[in-house]
Coordinates of C-alpha atoms and ligand atoms in Angstrom, one line a residue:
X241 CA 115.8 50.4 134.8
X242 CA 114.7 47.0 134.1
X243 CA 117.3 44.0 133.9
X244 CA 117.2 41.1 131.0
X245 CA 119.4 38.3 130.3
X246 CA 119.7 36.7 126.3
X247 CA 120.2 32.9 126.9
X248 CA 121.3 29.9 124.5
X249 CA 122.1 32.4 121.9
X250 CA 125.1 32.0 119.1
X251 CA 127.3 35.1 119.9
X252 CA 129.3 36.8 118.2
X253 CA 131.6 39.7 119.7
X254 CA 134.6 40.1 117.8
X255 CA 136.2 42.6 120.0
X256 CA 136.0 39.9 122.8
X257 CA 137.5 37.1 120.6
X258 CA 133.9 35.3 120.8
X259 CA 132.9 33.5 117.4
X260 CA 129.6 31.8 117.7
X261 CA 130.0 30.7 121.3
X262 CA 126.4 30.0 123.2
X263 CA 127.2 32.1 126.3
X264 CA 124.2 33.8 127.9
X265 CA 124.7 38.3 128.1
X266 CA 123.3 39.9 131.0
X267 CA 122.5 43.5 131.3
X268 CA 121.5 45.6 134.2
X269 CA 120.9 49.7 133.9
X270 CA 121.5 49.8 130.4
X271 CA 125.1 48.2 130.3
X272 CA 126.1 44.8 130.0
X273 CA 127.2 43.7 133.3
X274 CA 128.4 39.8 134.8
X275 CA 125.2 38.7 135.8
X276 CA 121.8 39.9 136.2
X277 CA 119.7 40.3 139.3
X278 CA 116.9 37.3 140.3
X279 CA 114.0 38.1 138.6
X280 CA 115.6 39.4 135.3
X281 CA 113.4 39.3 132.2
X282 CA 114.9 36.2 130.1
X283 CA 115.1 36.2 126.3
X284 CA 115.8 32.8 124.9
X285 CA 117.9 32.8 122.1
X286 CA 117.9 29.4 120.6
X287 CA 118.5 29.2 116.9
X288 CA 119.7 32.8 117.3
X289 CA 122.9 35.2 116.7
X290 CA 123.6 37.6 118.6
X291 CA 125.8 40.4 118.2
X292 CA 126.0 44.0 119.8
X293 CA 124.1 46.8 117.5
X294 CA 125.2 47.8 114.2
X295 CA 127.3 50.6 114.0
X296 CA 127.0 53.1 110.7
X297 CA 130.0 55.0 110.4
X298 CA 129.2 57.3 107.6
X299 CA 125.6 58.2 105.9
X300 CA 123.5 61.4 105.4
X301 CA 120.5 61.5 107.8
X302 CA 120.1 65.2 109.7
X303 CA 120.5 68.6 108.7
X304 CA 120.0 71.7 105.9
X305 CA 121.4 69.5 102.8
X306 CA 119.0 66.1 104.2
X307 CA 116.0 68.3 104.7
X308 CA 116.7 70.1 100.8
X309 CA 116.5 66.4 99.5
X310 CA 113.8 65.7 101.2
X311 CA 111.8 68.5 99.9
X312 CA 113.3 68.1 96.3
X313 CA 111.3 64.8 96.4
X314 CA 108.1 64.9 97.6
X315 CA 106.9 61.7 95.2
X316 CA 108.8 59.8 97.6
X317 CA 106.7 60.5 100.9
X318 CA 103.7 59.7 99.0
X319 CA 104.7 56.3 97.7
X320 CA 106.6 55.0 100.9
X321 CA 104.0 56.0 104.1
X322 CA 106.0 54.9 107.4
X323 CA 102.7 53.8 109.6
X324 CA 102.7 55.0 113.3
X325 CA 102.5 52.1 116.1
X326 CA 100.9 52.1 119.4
X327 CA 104.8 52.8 120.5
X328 CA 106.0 54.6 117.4
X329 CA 105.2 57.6 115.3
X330 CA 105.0 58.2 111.5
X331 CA 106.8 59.4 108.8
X332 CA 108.0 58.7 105.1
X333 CA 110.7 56.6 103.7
X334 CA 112.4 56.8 100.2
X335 CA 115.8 57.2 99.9
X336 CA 115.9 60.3 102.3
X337 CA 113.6 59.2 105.4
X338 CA 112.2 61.6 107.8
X339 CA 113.7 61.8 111.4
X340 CA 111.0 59.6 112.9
X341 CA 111.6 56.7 110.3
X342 CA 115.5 57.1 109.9
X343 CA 115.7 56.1 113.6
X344 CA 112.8 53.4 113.3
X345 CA 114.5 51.8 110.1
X346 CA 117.5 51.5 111.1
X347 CA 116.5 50.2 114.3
X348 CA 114.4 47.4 112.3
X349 CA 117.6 46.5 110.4
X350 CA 119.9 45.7 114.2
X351 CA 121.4 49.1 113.8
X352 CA 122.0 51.5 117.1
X353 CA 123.9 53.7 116.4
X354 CA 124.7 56.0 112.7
X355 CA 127.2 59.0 112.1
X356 CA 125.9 62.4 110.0
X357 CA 128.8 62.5 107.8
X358 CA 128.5 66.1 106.4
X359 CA 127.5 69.8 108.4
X360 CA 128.6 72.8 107.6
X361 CA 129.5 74.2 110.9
X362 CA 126.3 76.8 110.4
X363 CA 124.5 74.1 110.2
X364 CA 124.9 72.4 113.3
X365 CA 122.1 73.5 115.0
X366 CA 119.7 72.3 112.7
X367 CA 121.2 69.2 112.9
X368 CA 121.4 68.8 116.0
X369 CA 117.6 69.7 116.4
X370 CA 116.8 66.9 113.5
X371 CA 119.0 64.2 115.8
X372 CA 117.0 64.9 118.6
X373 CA 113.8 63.9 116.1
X374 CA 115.8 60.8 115.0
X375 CA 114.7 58.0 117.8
X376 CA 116.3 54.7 119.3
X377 CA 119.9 55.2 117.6
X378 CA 122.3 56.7 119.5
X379 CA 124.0 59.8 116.4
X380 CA 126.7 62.1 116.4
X381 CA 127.7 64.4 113.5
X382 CA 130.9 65.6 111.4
X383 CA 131.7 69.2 110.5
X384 CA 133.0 70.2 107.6
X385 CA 136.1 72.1 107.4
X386 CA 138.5 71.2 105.0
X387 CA 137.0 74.3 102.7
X388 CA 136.8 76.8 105.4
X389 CA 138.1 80.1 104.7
X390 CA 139.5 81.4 107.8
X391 CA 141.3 78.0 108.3
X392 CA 143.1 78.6 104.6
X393 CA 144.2 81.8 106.2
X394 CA 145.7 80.6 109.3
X395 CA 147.0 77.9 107.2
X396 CA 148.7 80.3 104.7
X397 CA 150.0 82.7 107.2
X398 CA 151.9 79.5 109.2
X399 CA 149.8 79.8 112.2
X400 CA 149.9 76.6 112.9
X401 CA 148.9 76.5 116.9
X402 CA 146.3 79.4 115.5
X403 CA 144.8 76.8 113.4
X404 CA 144.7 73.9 115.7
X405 CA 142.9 76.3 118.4
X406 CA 140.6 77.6 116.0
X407 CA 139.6 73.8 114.5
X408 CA 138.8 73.2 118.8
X409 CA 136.7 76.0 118.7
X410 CA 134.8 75.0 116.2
X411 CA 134.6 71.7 117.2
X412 CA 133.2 72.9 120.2
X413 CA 131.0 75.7 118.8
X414 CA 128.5 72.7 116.8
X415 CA 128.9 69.9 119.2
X416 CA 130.7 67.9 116.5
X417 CA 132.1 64.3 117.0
X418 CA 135.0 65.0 114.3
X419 CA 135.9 66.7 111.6
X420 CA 135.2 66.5 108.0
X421 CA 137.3 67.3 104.9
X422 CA 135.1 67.3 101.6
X423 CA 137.3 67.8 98.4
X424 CA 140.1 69.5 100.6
X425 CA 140.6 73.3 99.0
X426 CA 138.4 72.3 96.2
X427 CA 135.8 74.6 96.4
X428 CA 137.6 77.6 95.9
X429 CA 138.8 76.1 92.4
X430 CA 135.4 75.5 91.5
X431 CA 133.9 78.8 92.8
X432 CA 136.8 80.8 91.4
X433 CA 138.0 79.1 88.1
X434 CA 134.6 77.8 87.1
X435 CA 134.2 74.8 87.5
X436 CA 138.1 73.5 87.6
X437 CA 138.8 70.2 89.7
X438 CA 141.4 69.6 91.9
X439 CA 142.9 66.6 90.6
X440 CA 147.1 67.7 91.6
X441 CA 147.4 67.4 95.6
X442 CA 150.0 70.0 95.0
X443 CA 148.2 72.5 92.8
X444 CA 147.6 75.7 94.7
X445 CA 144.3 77.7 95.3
X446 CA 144.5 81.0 93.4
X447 CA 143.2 82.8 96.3
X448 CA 145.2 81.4 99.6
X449 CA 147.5 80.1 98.8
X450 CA 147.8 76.6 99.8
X451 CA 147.8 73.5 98.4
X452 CA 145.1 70.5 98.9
X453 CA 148.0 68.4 100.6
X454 CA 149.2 71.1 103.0
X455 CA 145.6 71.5 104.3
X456 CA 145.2 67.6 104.2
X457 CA 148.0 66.7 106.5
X458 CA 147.9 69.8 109.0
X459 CA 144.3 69.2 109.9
X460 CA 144.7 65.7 109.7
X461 CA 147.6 66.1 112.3
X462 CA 145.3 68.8 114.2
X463 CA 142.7 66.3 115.0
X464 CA 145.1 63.7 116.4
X465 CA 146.8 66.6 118.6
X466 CA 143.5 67.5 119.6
X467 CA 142.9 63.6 120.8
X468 CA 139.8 63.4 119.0
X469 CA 138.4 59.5 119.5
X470 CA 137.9 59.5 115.7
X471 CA 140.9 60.7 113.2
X472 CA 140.6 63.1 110.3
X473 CA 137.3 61.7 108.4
X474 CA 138.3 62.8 104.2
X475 CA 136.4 62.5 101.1
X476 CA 139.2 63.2 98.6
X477 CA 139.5 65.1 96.2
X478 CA 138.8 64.3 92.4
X479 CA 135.7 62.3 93.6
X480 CA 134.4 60.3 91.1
X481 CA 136.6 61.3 88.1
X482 CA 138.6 58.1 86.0
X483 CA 142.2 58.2 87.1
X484 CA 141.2 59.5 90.5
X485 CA 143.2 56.3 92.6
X486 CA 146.6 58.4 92.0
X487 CA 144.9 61.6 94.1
X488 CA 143.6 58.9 96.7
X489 CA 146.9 57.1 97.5
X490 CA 148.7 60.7 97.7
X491 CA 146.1 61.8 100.1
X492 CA 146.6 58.8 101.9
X493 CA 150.3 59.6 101.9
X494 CA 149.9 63.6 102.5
X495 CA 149.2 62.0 106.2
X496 CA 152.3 60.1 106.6
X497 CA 152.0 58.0 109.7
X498 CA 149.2 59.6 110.9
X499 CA 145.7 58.1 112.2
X500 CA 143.5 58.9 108.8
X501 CA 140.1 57.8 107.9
X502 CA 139.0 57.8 103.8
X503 CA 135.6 57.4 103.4
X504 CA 133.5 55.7 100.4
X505 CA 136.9 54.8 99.1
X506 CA 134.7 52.9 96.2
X507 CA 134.4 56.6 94.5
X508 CA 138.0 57.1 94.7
X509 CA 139.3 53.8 93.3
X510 CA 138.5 54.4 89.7
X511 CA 141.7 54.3 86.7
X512 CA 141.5 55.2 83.1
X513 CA 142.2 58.6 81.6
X514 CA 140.2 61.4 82.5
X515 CA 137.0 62.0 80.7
X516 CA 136.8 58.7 79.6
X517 CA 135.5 55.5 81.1
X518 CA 136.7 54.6 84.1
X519 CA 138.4 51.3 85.0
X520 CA 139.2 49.7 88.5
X521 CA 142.0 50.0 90.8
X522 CA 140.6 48.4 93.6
X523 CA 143.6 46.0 94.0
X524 CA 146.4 49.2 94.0
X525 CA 144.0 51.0 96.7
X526 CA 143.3 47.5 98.6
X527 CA 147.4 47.0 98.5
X528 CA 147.8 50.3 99.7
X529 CA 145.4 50.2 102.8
X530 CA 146.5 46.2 103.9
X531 CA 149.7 47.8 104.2
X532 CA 149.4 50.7 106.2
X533 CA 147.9 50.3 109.3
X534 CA 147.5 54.2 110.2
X535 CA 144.8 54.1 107.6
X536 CA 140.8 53.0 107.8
X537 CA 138.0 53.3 105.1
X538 CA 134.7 52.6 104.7
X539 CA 133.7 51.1 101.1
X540 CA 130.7 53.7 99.7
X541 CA 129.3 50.5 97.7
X542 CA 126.8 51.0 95.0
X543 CA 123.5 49.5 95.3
X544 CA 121.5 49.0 92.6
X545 CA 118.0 51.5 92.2
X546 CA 117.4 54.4 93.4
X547 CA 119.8 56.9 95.7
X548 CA 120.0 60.5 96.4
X549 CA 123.4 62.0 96.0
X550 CA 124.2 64.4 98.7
X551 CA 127.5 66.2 98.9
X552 CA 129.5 68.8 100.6
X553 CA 131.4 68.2 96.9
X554 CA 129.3 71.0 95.3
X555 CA 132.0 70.7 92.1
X556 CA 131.0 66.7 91.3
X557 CA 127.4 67.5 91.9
X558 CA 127.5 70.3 89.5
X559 CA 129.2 67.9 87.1
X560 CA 126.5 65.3 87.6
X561 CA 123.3 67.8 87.2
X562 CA 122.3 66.5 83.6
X563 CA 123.9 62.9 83.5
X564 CA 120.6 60.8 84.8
X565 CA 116.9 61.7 83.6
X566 CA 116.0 63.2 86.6
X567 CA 116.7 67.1 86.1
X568 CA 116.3 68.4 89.4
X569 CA 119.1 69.8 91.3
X570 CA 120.7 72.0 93.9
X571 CA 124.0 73.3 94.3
X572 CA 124.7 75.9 96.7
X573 CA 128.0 77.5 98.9
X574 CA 127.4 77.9 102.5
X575 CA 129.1 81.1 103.8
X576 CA 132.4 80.3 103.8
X577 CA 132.3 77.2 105.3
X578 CA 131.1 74.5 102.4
X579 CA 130.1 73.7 99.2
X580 CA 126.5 71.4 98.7
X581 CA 125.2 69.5 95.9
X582 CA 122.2 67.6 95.9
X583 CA 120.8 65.3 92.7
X584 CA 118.1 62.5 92.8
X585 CA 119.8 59.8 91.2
X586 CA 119.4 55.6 90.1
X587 CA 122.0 53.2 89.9
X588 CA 121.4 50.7 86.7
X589 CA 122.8 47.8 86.0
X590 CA 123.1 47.7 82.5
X591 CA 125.0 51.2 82.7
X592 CA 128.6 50.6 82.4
X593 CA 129.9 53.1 84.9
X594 CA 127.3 52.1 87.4
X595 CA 128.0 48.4 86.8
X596 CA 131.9 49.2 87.7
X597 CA 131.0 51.3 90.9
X598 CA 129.3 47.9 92.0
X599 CA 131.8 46.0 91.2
X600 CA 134.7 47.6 92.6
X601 CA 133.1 48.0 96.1
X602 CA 132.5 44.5 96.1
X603 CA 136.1 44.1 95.1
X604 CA 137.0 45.9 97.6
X605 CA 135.7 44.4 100.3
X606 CA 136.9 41.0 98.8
X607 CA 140.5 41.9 99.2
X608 CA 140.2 43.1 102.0
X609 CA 142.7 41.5 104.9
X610 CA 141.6 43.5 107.5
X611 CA 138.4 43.9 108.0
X612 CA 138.4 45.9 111.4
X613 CA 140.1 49.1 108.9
X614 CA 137.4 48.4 105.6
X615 CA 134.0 48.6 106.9
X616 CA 130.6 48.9 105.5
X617 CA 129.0 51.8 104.1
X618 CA 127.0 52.9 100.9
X619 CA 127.5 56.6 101.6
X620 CA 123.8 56.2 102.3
X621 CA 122.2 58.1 100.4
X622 CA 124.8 58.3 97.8
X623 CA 125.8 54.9 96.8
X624 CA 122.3 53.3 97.7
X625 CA 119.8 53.7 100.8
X626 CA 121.0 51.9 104.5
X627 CA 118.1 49.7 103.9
X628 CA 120.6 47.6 100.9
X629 CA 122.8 46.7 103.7
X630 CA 120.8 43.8 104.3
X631 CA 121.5 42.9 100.3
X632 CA 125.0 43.5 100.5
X633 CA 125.5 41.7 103.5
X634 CA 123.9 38.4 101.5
X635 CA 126.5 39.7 98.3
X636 CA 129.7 39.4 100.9
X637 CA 128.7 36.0 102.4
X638 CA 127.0 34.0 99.6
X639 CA 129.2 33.8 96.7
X640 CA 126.4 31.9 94.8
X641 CA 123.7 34.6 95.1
X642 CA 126.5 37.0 94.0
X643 CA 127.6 35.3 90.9
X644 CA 123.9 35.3 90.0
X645 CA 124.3 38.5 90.6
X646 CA 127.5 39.4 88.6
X647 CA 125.3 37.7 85.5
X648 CA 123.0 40.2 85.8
X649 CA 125.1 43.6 85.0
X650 CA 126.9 45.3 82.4
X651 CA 129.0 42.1 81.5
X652 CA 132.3 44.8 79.5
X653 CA 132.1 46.3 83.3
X654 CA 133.1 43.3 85.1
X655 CA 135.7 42.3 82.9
X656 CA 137.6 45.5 84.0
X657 CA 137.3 44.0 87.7
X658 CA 138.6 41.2 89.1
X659 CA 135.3 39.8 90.5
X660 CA 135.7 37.0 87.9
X661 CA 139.2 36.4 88.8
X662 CA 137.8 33.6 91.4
X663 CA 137.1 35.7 94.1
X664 CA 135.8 33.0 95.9
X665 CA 136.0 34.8 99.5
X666 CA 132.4 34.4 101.6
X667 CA 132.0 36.8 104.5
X668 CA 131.8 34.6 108.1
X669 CA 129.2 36.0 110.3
X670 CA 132.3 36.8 112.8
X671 CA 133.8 39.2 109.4
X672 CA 129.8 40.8 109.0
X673 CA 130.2 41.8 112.9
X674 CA 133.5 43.3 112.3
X675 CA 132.5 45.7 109.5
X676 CA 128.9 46.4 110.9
X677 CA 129.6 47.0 114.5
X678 CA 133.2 46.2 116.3
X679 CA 134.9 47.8 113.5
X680 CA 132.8 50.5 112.7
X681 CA 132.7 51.7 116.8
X682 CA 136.6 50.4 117.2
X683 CA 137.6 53.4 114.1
X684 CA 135.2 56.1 116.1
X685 CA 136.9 55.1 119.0
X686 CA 133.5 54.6 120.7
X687 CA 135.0 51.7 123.6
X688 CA 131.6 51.2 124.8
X689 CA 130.3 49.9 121.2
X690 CA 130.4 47.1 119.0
X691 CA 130.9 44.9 121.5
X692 CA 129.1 42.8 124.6
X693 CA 132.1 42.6 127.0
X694 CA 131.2 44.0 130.8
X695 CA 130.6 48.0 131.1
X696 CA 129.9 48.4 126.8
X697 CA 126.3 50.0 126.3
X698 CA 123.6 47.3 126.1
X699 CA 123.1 47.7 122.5
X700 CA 121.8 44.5 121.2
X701 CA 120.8 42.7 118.2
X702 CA 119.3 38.9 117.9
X703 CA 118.9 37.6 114.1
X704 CA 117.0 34.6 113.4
X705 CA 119.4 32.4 111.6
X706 CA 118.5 31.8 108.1
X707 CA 120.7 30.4 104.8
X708 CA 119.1 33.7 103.1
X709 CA 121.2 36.3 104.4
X710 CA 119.7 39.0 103.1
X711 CA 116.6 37.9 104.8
X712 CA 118.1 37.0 108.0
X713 CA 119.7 40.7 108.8
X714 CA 116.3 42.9 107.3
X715 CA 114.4 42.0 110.3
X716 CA 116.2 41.0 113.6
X717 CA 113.5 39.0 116.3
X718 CA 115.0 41.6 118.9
X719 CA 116.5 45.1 119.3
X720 CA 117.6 46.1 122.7
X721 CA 118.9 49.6 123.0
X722 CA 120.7 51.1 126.0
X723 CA 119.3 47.7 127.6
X724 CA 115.8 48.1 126.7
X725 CA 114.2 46.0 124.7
X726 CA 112.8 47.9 121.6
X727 CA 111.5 45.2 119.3
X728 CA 110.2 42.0 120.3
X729 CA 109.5 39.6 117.8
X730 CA 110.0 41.5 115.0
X731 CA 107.8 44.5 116.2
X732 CA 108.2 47.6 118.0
X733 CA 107.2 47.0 122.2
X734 CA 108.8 51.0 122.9
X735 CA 110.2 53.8 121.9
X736 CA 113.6 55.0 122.9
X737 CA 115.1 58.7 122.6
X738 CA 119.1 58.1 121.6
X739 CA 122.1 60.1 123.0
X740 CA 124.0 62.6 120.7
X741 CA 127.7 61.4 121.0
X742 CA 130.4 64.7 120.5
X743 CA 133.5 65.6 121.6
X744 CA 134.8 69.3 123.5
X745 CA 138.4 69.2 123.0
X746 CA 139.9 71.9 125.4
X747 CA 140.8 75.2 123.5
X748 CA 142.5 78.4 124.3
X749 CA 139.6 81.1 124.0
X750 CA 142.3 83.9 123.1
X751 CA 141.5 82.1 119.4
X752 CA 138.4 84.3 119.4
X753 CA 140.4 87.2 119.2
X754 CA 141.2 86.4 115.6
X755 CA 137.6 84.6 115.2
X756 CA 135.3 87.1 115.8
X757 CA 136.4 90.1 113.6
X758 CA 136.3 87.5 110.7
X759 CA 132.3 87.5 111.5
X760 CA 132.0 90.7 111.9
X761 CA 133.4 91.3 108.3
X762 CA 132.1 88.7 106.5
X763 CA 129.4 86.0 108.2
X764 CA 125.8 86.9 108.1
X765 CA 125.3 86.1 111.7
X766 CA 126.7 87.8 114.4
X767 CA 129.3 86.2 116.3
X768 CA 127.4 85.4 119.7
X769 CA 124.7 83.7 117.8
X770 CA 127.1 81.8 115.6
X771 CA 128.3 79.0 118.7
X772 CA 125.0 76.5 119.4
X773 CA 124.0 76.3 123.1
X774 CA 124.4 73.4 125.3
X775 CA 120.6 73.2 125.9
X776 CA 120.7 71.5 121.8
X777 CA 122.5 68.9 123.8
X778 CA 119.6 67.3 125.5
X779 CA 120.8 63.8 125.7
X780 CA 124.6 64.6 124.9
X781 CA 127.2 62.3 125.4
X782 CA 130.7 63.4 125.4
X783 CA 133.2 61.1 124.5
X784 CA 136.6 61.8 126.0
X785 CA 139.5 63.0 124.1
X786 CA 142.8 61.9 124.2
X787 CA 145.3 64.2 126.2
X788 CA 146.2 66.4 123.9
X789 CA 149.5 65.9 122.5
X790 CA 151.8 68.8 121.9
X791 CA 152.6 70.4 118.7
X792 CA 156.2 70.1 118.0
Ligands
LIG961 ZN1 129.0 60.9 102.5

């Protein structure tokens, strides 16, 4: 594989305590190494930053519920044609790409590497087959089991080595690189008392048994037995709802001490009473996280336009069907694995609500003191396509452009924040490579990402400074992926097939003893189909596990 060395460029690696240094980064097979050979293919850098790949630790891009909101917007591939290249092929855009351009956009943006947040364990193999379609980023994928039913029963009976066997097996079965809670034990409310939401950690599910917070903190503690690289990923429950902060910080309690990742934490930072407007509590959740180190989140911000809301929370969808002007909409329960929910959806300014959203992830973000634990997401599709980043990137470092901005939306909105509170905080370009790449691959415990030290993958991204931010991050001069050198000057020289990152945590198989009878009964596949085969791993990477720690 060919060599290359970056010269006179501005770096910035904050893993490696470099802020803006001009060093030179060699790379050799791929990886960055300590020099390069003679001969090695220069890039000069001058006028340049350059900082290791973006990192997207939570968005929607593979799999059953992306390919339903793809079809349940076909306006969208007509309006945004993704061109082929001599070196790359076509697709459509919109808010829900197709495979080719997901990889090809997010590549254009600096970004190497993205996270499927949401698959129902059945659905694995479908994403796994859309990853493979996704190009240059490297991918990996969640799986959803905070509503699974034959967990709830392990759970209820006290099987508590039963469950942590049978969550390894699953893990295993799909390839996943963690696992997901969506609206922990929600679904059965909603399925079985029409339409009820959990908003009481404590209240317990008709049918099982068990509460929200007893399935929160044993599978959160299963996943750190298990030594997975990345803890417990939850969307709470309540999602969305005013007064839904007090069901965040108890969730965020129900795992004690333990390693815990809450995601789009912007949808769960809302106060008021329920049913009526929401307010902020940005500052009680932002308190909360600076405190506890055990804890990480990504922010979910709301960009203004249009998004597609995609959710394993098949109870908030069904609440949203009618709000927006747009009347199409799925819901649907996947065995008994998952709720879904799928509405095309715009974000307005003028709109109170929507206007708040904005606000408080900004707020978020703004207070902030550790930016390695609250890192950058919109929930893409959900809060706003991965192609705002650029945007919100400009909104975190120029406080100008985002007063300007401030001027522009529902003014009642942001006087229920405290973005006028003289929030004069900008982003550095050292704190925009924490929460795009080091922080991002530092949570997933990815230790060859997010960073250029010796031995980390050769993901690499060189931005053309410029005072417009926004600007400056939408099109990086050069890409180089797993040390190849992708785009050049802004276009694409090759195309690159990513790795699928998962995990295999070990696993006693006499689990399947009490597995398979449940698919026997109940699944509508038969058992030995059910597990997806390695050959859907072309291109895997496993990423170790830590030894396993007992369970006491
Ligand atoms: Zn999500």
């Amino acid at each position: 594989m060919a060599s290359l060395k970056i010269v006179n460029g501005r770096v910035y690696d904050p893993a490696n305590g470099i802020d803006g240094e001009t060093r030179d980064i060699c790379i050799t097979d791929g990886r960055i190494t300590a020099s390069a050979p003679a001969g090695a293919k220069t890039v000069d850098a001058q006028g340049m930053v350059v900082m290791p790949g973006g990192v997207d630790i939570h968005c929607h891009i593979a799999g059953p519920k992306v390919n339903l909101a793809r079809k349940l917007q076909p306006e969208d591939h007509r309006h945004d044609v993704h061109p082929r290249t001599a070196f790359t092929r076509s697709g459509t855009g919109g808010t829900v790409p197709s495979t080719f351009a997901t990889g090809y956009r997010y590549a254009t943006m600096g970004y190497t590497t993205a996270m499927e947040a949401a698959v129902t364990p059945i659905g694995a193999r479908h994403t796994l087959e859309e990853l493979h379609d996704t190009p240059v980023i490297d991918k990996g994928f969640y799986v959803l089991l905070g509503n699974n039913v034959l967990l709830h029963q392990l759970l209820k009976d006290g099987k508590r080595d039963e469950l942590r066997e049978a969550v390894a097996w699953w893990v295993n079965a799909t390839h996943a690189y963690t696992i997901k809670l969506v609206n922990p034990g929600g679904d059965e409310a909603w399925k079985g008392r029409r339409n009820s939401v959990v908003t009481d950690l404590d209240d317990k599910s008709d049918v099982f048994g068990v509460s929200p917070r007893e399935i929160i903190s044993a599978l959160v503690q299963v996943a750190n037995e298990l030594g997975l690289p990345h803890p417990a990923h939850i969307h709470c429950n309540n999602l969305g709802h005013s007064g839904n902060y007090t069901t965040t910080l108890e969730t965020m309690r129900a795992a004690g001490d333990q390693r815990v990742h809450i995601t789009h934490i912007q949808f769960h930072s809302y106060g008021g009473e329920p049913g009526k407007n929401p307010t902020s509590k940005a500052t009680e959740i932002s308190a909360y996280i600076n405190e506890h180190p055990n804890v990480s989140a990504d922010v979910g911000q709301v960009m203004f336009g249009k998004s597609t809301i995609m959710t394993a929370d098949a109870p908030i969808a069904y609440m949203l069907r009618r709000l927006g002007k747009d009347k199409r909409w799925v819901n649907a329960d996947t065995e008994f694995e998952s709720g879904c929910g799928i509405i095309p959806f715009a974000y307005q300014e003028h709109i109170y609500t929507h206007a708040l959203q904005w606000a408080i992830g900004l707020e978020l973000f703004l207070h902030s003191k550790d930016p390695w634990r609250m890192v950058l997401s919109t929930d893409h599709p959900n809060g706003g396509s991965f192609m705002s980043y650029p945007k919100l990137i400009r909104l975190l470092m120029d406080r100008q452009f985002r007063d300007e901005q401030i001027k522009l939306v529902n003014k009642k909105a942001i006087k229920n924040t405290t973005l006028l509170d003289g929030l004069d905080r900008e982003y550095t370009l050292n704190e925009i490579a924490i929460v795009t790449r080091a922080g991002p691959a530092r949570l997933l415990g990815l230790k060859n990402k997010g960073h250029l030290g010796e031995g980390a993958d050769a993901d690499i991204t060189i931005y053309e400074e410029d005072p417009d931010k926004e600007k400056m991050f939408s099109a990086p001069r050069y890409v180089i992926k797993s040390g190849e050198l992708i785009i050049e000057d802004h276009e694409f020289r090759a195309d690159h097939e990513g790795r699928v990152l998962h995990v295999a945590p070990k696993f006693d198989s006499q689990i399947e003893k009490i597995i398979r009878p449940f698919f026997e009964s109940y699944y509508s596949v038969r058992f030995e189909n059910y597990a997806v085969a390695d050959r859907y791993l072309r291109h895997g990477e496993k990423i170790p596990t830590a030894s396993p720690v007992a369970a006491e």
